[in-house]
Amino acid sequence: QLKRRVDERQAKLTQAKAEYRTALRNLETISDEIHARRRLSAMGPRGRGVGAEDDGTAGDDIANFKMESDGIS
């Protein structure tokens, strides 16, 4: 009886490993398809990130900046 249970579990393990291999292959195929679509996409180069929108004046002259007094300090 013990040998039968071991054999059944080994068979289930073999089946699970085969299903896992198939799933990994499917994921790899999906990943490859996504990468291929991205390469073929006409989106062009990636744009600048959020908050990076500036008109080239990122180095504003801080010397002309004056803080208003809050009347406390």
mmCIF file of N, CA and C in Angstrom:
data_model
loop_
_atom_site.group_PDB
_atom_site.id
_atom_site.type_symbol
_atom_site.label_atom_id
_atom_site.label_comp_id
_atom_site.label_asym_id
_atom_site.label_seq_id
_atom_site.Cartn_x
_atom_site.Cartn_y
_atom_site.Cartn_z
ATOM 1 N N GLN A 1 0.840 -1.199 0.000
ATOM 2 C CA GLN A 1 0.000 0.000 0.000
ATOM 3 C C GLN A 1 0.880 1.256 0.000
ATOM 4 N N LEU A 2 1.934 1.243 0.796
ATOM 5 C CA LEU A 2 2.837 2.394 0.863
ATOM 6 C C LEU A 2 3.511 2.618 -0.494
ATOM 7 N N LYS A 3 3.950 1.533 -1.122
ATOM 8 C CA LYS A 3 4.597 1.647 -2.432
ATOM 9 C C LYS A 3 3.613 2.220 -3.459
ATOM 10 N N ARG A 4 2.354 1.825 -3.401
ATOM 11 C CA ARG A 4 1.340 2.335 -4.324
ATOM 12 C C ARG A 4 1.164 3.841 -4.144
ATOM 13 N N ARG A 5 1.126 4.292 -2.881
ATOM 14 C CA ARG A 5 0.982 5.722 -2.607
ATOM 15 C C ARG A 5 2.182 6.516 -3.114
ATOM 16 N N VAL A 6 3.369 5.958 -2.925
ATOM 17 C CA VAL A 6 4.588 6.625 -3.418
ATOM 18 C C VAL A 6 4.538 6.719 -4.935
ATOM 19 N N ASP A 7 4.159 5.628 -5.596
ATOM 20 C CA ASP A 7 4.073 5.621 -7.059
ATOM 21 C C ASP A 7 3.049 6.638 -7.558
ATOM 22 N N GLU A 8 1.897 6.731 -6.875
ATOM 23 C CA GLU A 8 0.868 7.701 -7.258
ATOM 24 C C GLU A 8 1.380 9.126 -7.114
ATOM 25 N N ARG A 9 2.070 9.385 -6.020
ATOM 26 C CA ARG A 9 2.605 10.729 -5.792
ATOM 27 C C ARG A 9 3.704 11.076 -6.801
ATOM 28 N N GLN A 10 4.513 10.094 -7.144
ATOM 29 C CA GLN A 10 5.554 10.344 -8.145
ATOM 30 C C GLN A 10 4.925 10.643 -9.505
ATOM 31 N N ALA A 11 3.852 9.940 -9.822
ATOM 32 C CA ALA A 11 3.161 10.191 -11.084
ATOM 33 C C ALA A 11 2.564 11.595 -11.087
ATOM 34 N N LYS A 12 1.970 12.008 -9.971
ATOM 35 C CA LYS A 12 1.408 13.356 -9.873
ATOM 36 C C LYS A 12 2.507 14.406 -9.979
ATOM 37 N N LEU A 13 3.639 14.137 -9.358
ATOM 38 C CA LEU A 13 4.765 15.070 -9.420
ATOM 39 C C LEU A 13 5.264 15.209 -10.850
ATOM 40 N N THR A 14 5.387 14.106 -11.555
ATOM 41 C CA THR A 14 5.829 14.136 -12.944
ATOM 42 C C THR A 14 4.861 14.946 -13.795
ATOM 43 N N GLN A 15 3.562 14.742 -13.566
ATOM 44 C CA GLN A 15 2.543 15.487 -14.305
ATOM 45 C C GLN A 15 2.617 16.979 -13.978
ATOM 46 N N ALA A 16 2.779 17.309 -12.706
ATOM 47 C CA ALA A 16 2.876 18.714 -12.301
ATOM 48 C C ALA A 16 4.094 19.384 -12.920
ATOM 49 N N LYS A 17 5.212 18.667 -12.965
ATOM 50 C CA LYS A 17 6.423 19.231 -13.574
ATOM 51 C C LYS A 17 6.210 19.488 -15.061
ATOM 52 N N ALA A 18 5.522 18.572 -15.738
ATOM 53 C CA ALA A 18 5.258 18.744 -17.166
ATOM 54 C C ALA A 18 4.357 19.965 -17.384
ATOM 55 N N GLU A 19 3.339 20.127 -16.551
ATOM 56 C CA GLU A 19 2.448 21.281 -16.667
ATOM 57 C C GLU A 19 3.198 22.578 -16.380
ATOM 58 N N TYR A 20 4.099 22.545 -15.418
ATOM 59 C CA TYR A 20 4.900 23.722 -15.075
ATOM 60 C C TYR A 20 5.805 24.104 -16.248
ATOM 61 N N ARG A 21 6.449 23.109 -16.875
ATOM 62 C CA ARG A 21 7.299 23.378 -18.042
ATOM 63 C C ARG A 21 6.486 24.012 -19.169
ATOM 64 N N THR A 22 5.284 23.482 -19.384
ATOM 65 C CA THR A 22 4.420 24.028 -20.429
ATOM 66 C C THR A 22 4.042 25.472 -20.116
ATOM 67 N N ALA A 23 3.698 25.729 -18.875
ATOM 68 C CA ALA A 23 3.334 27.096 -18.476
ATOM 69 C C ALA A 23 4.513 28.050 -18.672
ATOM 70 N N LEU A 24 5.710 27.615 -18.293
ATOM 71 C CA LEU A 24 6.892 28.472 -18.478
ATOM 72 C C LEU A 24 7.137 28.752 -19.955
ATOM 73 N N ARG A 25 6.987 27.720 -20.800
ATOM 74 C CA ARG A 25 7.164 27.914 -22.234
ATOM 75 C C ARG A 25 6.135 28.911 -22.774
ATOM 76 N N ASN A 26 4.895 28.785 -22.306
ATOM 77 C CA ASN A 26 3.851 29.714 -22.750
ATOM 78 C C ASN A 26 4.171 31.147 -22.325
ATOM 79 N N LEU A 27 4.637 31.321 -21.090
ATOM 80 C CA LEU A 27 5.006 32.657 -20.623
ATOM 81 C C LEU A 27 6.168 33.229 -21.426
ATOM 82 N N GLU A 28 7.122 32.385 -21.754
ATOM 83 C CA GLU A 28 8.261 32.844 -22.548
ATOM 84 C C GLU A 28 7.803 33.279 -23.934
ATOM 85 N N THR A 29 6.884 32.524 -24.516
ATOM 86 C CA THR A 29 6.342 32.882 -25.829
ATOM 87 C C THR A 29 5.617 34.218 -25.767
ATOM 88 N N ILE A 30 4.798 34.396 -24.749
ATOM 89 C CA ILE A 30 4.074 35.656 -24.580
ATOM 90 C C ILE A 30 5.050 36.813 -24.417
ATOM 91 N N SER A 31 6.077 36.614 -23.592
ATOM 92 C CA SER A 31 7.079 37.653 -23.369
ATOM 93 C C SER A 31 7.799 38.002 -24.670
ATOM 94 N N ASP A 32 8.174 36.986 -25.429
ATOM 95 C CA ASP A 32 8.858 37.230 -26.701
ATOM 96 C C ASP A 32 7.961 38.010 -27.663
ATOM 97 N N GLU A 33 6.664 37.673 -27.682
ATOM 98 C CA GLU A 33 5.734 38.386 -28.558
ATOM 99 C C GLU A 33 5.608 39.851 -28.151
ATOM 100 N N ILE A 34 5.550 40.096 -26.854
ATOM 101 C CA ILE A 34 5.452 41.475 -26.361
ATOM 102 C C ILE A 34 6.690 42.267 -26.751
ATOM 103 N N HIS A 35 7.862 41.672 -26.559
ATOM 104 C CA HIS A 35 9.106 42.367 -26.911
ATOM 105 C C HIS A 35 9.170 42.630 -28.416
ATOM 106 N N ALA A 36 8.730 41.666 -29.219
ATOM 107 C CA ALA A 36 8.748 41.852 -30.671
ATOM 108 C C ALA A 36 7.814 42.983 -31.076
ATOM 109 N N ARG A 37 6.622 43.043 -30.467
ATOM 110 C CA ARG A 37 5.681 44.123 -30.779
ATOM 111 C C ARG A 37 6.258 45.475 -30.401
ATOM 112 N N ARG A 38 6.931 45.521 -29.268
ATOM 113 C CA ARG A 38 7.520 46.790 -28.837
ATOM 114 C C ARG A 38 8.612 47.241 -29.802
ATOM 115 N N ARG A 39 9.414 46.282 -30.277
ATOM 116 C CA ARG A 39 10.477 46.632 -31.216
ATOM 117 C C ARG A 39 9.901 47.145 -32.525
ATOM 118 N N LEU A 40 8.793 46.559 -32.959
ATOM 119 C CA LEU A 40 8.193 46.942 -34.229
ATOM 120 C C LEU A 40 7.278 48.157 -34.109
ATOM 121 N N SER A 41 6.993 48.540 -32.912
ATOM 122 C CA SER A 41 6.060 49.643 -32.687
ATOM 123 C C SER A 41 6.629 50.940 -33.242
ATOM 124 N N ALA A 42 5.739 51.754 -33.731
ATOM 125 C CA ALA A 42 6.153 53.046 -34.285
ATOM 126 C C ALA A 42 6.014 54.148 -33.244
ATOM 127 N N MET A 43 6.138 53.780 -31.985
ATOM 128 C CA MET A 43 5.983 54.784 -30.935
ATOM 129 C C MET A 43 7.145 55.755 -30.910
ATOM 130 N N GLY A 44 8.259 55.379 -31.419
ATOM 131 C CA GLY A 44 9.421 56.247 -31.399
ATOM 132 C C GLY A 44 10.114 56.178 -30.056
ATOM 133 N N PRO A 45 11.052 57.068 -29.842
ATOM 134 C CA PRO A 45 11.800 57.031 -28.574
ATOM 135 C C PRO A 45 10.905 57.415 -27.401
ATOM 136 N N ARG A 46 11.270 56.921 -26.251
ATOM 137 C CA ARG A 46 10.503 57.242 -25.040
ATOM 138 C C ARG A 46 10.605 58.731 -24.754
ATOM 139 N N GLY A 47 9.521 59.270 -24.277
ATOM 140 C CA GLY A 47 9.489 60.680 -23.924
ATOM 141 C C GLY A 47 10.071 60.912 -22.548
ATOM 142 N N ARG A 48 10.111 62.152 -22.166
ATOM 143 C CA ARG A 48 10.612 62.494 -20.842
ATOM 144 C C ARG A 48 9.572 62.142 -19.802
ATOM 145 N N GLY A 49 9.984 61.895 -18.610
ATOM 146 C CA GLY A 49 9.087 61.488 -17.543
ATOM 147 C C GLY A 49 8.194 62.603 -17.052
ATOM 148 N N VAL A 50 7.218 62.238 -16.246
ATOM 149 C CA VAL A 50 6.295 63.212 -15.671
ATOM 150 C C VAL A 50 7.083 64.188 -14.805
ATOM 151 N N GLY A 51 6.772 65.451 -14.932
ATOM 152 C CA GLY A 51 7.473 66.468 -14.150
ATOM 153 C C GLY A 51 8.719 66.976 -14.844
ATOM 154 N N ALA A 52 9.051 66.392 -15.989
ATOM 155 C CA ALA A 52 10.246 66.806 -16.700
ATOM 156 C C ALA A 52 9.925 67.836 -17.775
ATOM 157 N N GLU A 53 8.675 68.268 -17.831
ATOM 158 C CA GLU A 53 8.292 69.238 -18.843
ATOM 159 C C GLU A 53 8.861 70.602 -18.474
ATOM 160 N N ASP A 54 9.826 71.016 -19.241
ATOM 161 C CA ASP A 54 10.351 72.365 -19.021
ATOM 162 C C ASP A 54 10.676 72.955 -20.377
ATOM 163 N N ASP A 55 10.847 74.230 -20.404
ATOM 164 C CA ASP A 55 11.104 74.911 -21.668
ATOM 165 C C ASP A 55 12.581 75.250 -21.836
ATOM 166 N N GLY A 56 13.420 74.526 -21.155
ATOM 167 C CA GLY A 56 14.846 74.766 -21.258
ATOM 168 C C GLY A 56 15.360 75.783 -20.270
ATOM 169 N N THR A 57 14.500 76.276 -19.407
ATOM 170 C CA THR A 57 14.923 77.276 -18.429
ATOM 171 C C THR A 57 15.008 76.644 -17.047
ATOM 172 N N ALA A 58 15.454 75.425 -16.991
ATOM 173 C CA ALA A 58 15.527 74.717 -15.709
ATOM 174 C C ALA A 58 16.491 75.407 -14.753
ATOM 175 N N GLY A 59 17.459 76.118 -15.275
ATOM 176 C CA GLY A 59 18.420 76.787 -14.419
ATOM 177 C C GLY A 59 18.047 78.236 -14.189
ATOM 178 N N ASP A 60 16.799 78.508 -13.830
ATOM 179 C CA ASP A 60 16.373 79.882 -13.556
ATOM 180 C C ASP A 60 17.341 80.531 -12.575
ATOM 181 N N ASP A 61 17.563 81.797 -12.763
ATOM 182 C CA ASP A 61 18.489 82.517 -11.916
ATOM 183 C C ASP A 61 17.850 82.748 -10.556
ATOM 184 N N ILE A 62 18.350 82.051 -9.558
ATOM 185 C CA ILE A 62 17.783 82.155 -8.204
ATOM 186 C C ILE A 62 18.186 83.459 -7.527
ATOM 187 N N ALA A 63 19.167 84.139 -8.081
ATOM 188 C CA ALA A 63 19.609 85.396 -7.484
ATOM 189 C C ALA A 63 18.505 86.442 -7.528
ATOM 190 N N ASN A 64 17.589 86.318 -8.491
ATOM 191 C CA ASN A 64 16.499 87.295 -8.608
ATOM 192 C C ASN A 64 15.279 86.904 -7.784
ATOM 193 N N PHE A 65 15.355 85.801 -7.100
ATOM 194 C CA PHE A 65 14.226 85.321 -6.307
ATOM 195 C C PHE A 65 14.224 85.989 -4.936
ATOM 196 N N LYS A 66 13.065 86.563 -4.557
ATOM 197 C CA LYS A 66 12.955 87.205 -3.252
ATOM 198 C C LYS A 66 11.771 86.620 -2.520
ATOM 199 N N MET A 67 12.005 86.196 -1.287
ATOM 200 C CA MET A 67 10.922 85.645 -0.480
ATOM 201 C C MET A 67 10.175 86.785 0.185
ATOM 202 N N GLU A 68 8.875 86.607 0.287
ATOM 203 C CA GLU A 68 8.078 87.597 0.977
ATOM 204 C C GLU A 68 8.121 87.317 2.471
ATOM 205 N N SER A 69 8.136 88.343 3.249
ATOM 206 C CA SER A 69 8.183 88.188 4.689
ATOM 207 C C SER A 69 6.830 87.723 5.173
ATOM 208 N N ASP A 70 6.839 86.796 6.145
ATOM 209 C CA ASP A 70 5.576 86.326 6.696
ATOM 210 C C ASP A 70 5.212 87.132 7.957
ATOM 211 N N GLY A 71 6.046 88.066 8.329
ATOM 212 C CA GLY A 71 5.771 88.929 9.467
ATOM 213 C C GLY A 71 6.030 88.251 10.808
ATOM 214 N N ILE A 72 6.443 87.008 10.821
ATOM 215 C CA ILE A 72 6.694 86.302 12.072
ATOM 216 C C ILE A 72 8.176 86.329 12.412
ATOM 217 N N SER A 73 9.010 86.117 11.425
ATOM 218 C CA SER A 73 10.436 86.025 11.721
ATOM 219 C C SER A 73 11.142 87.336 11.780
#
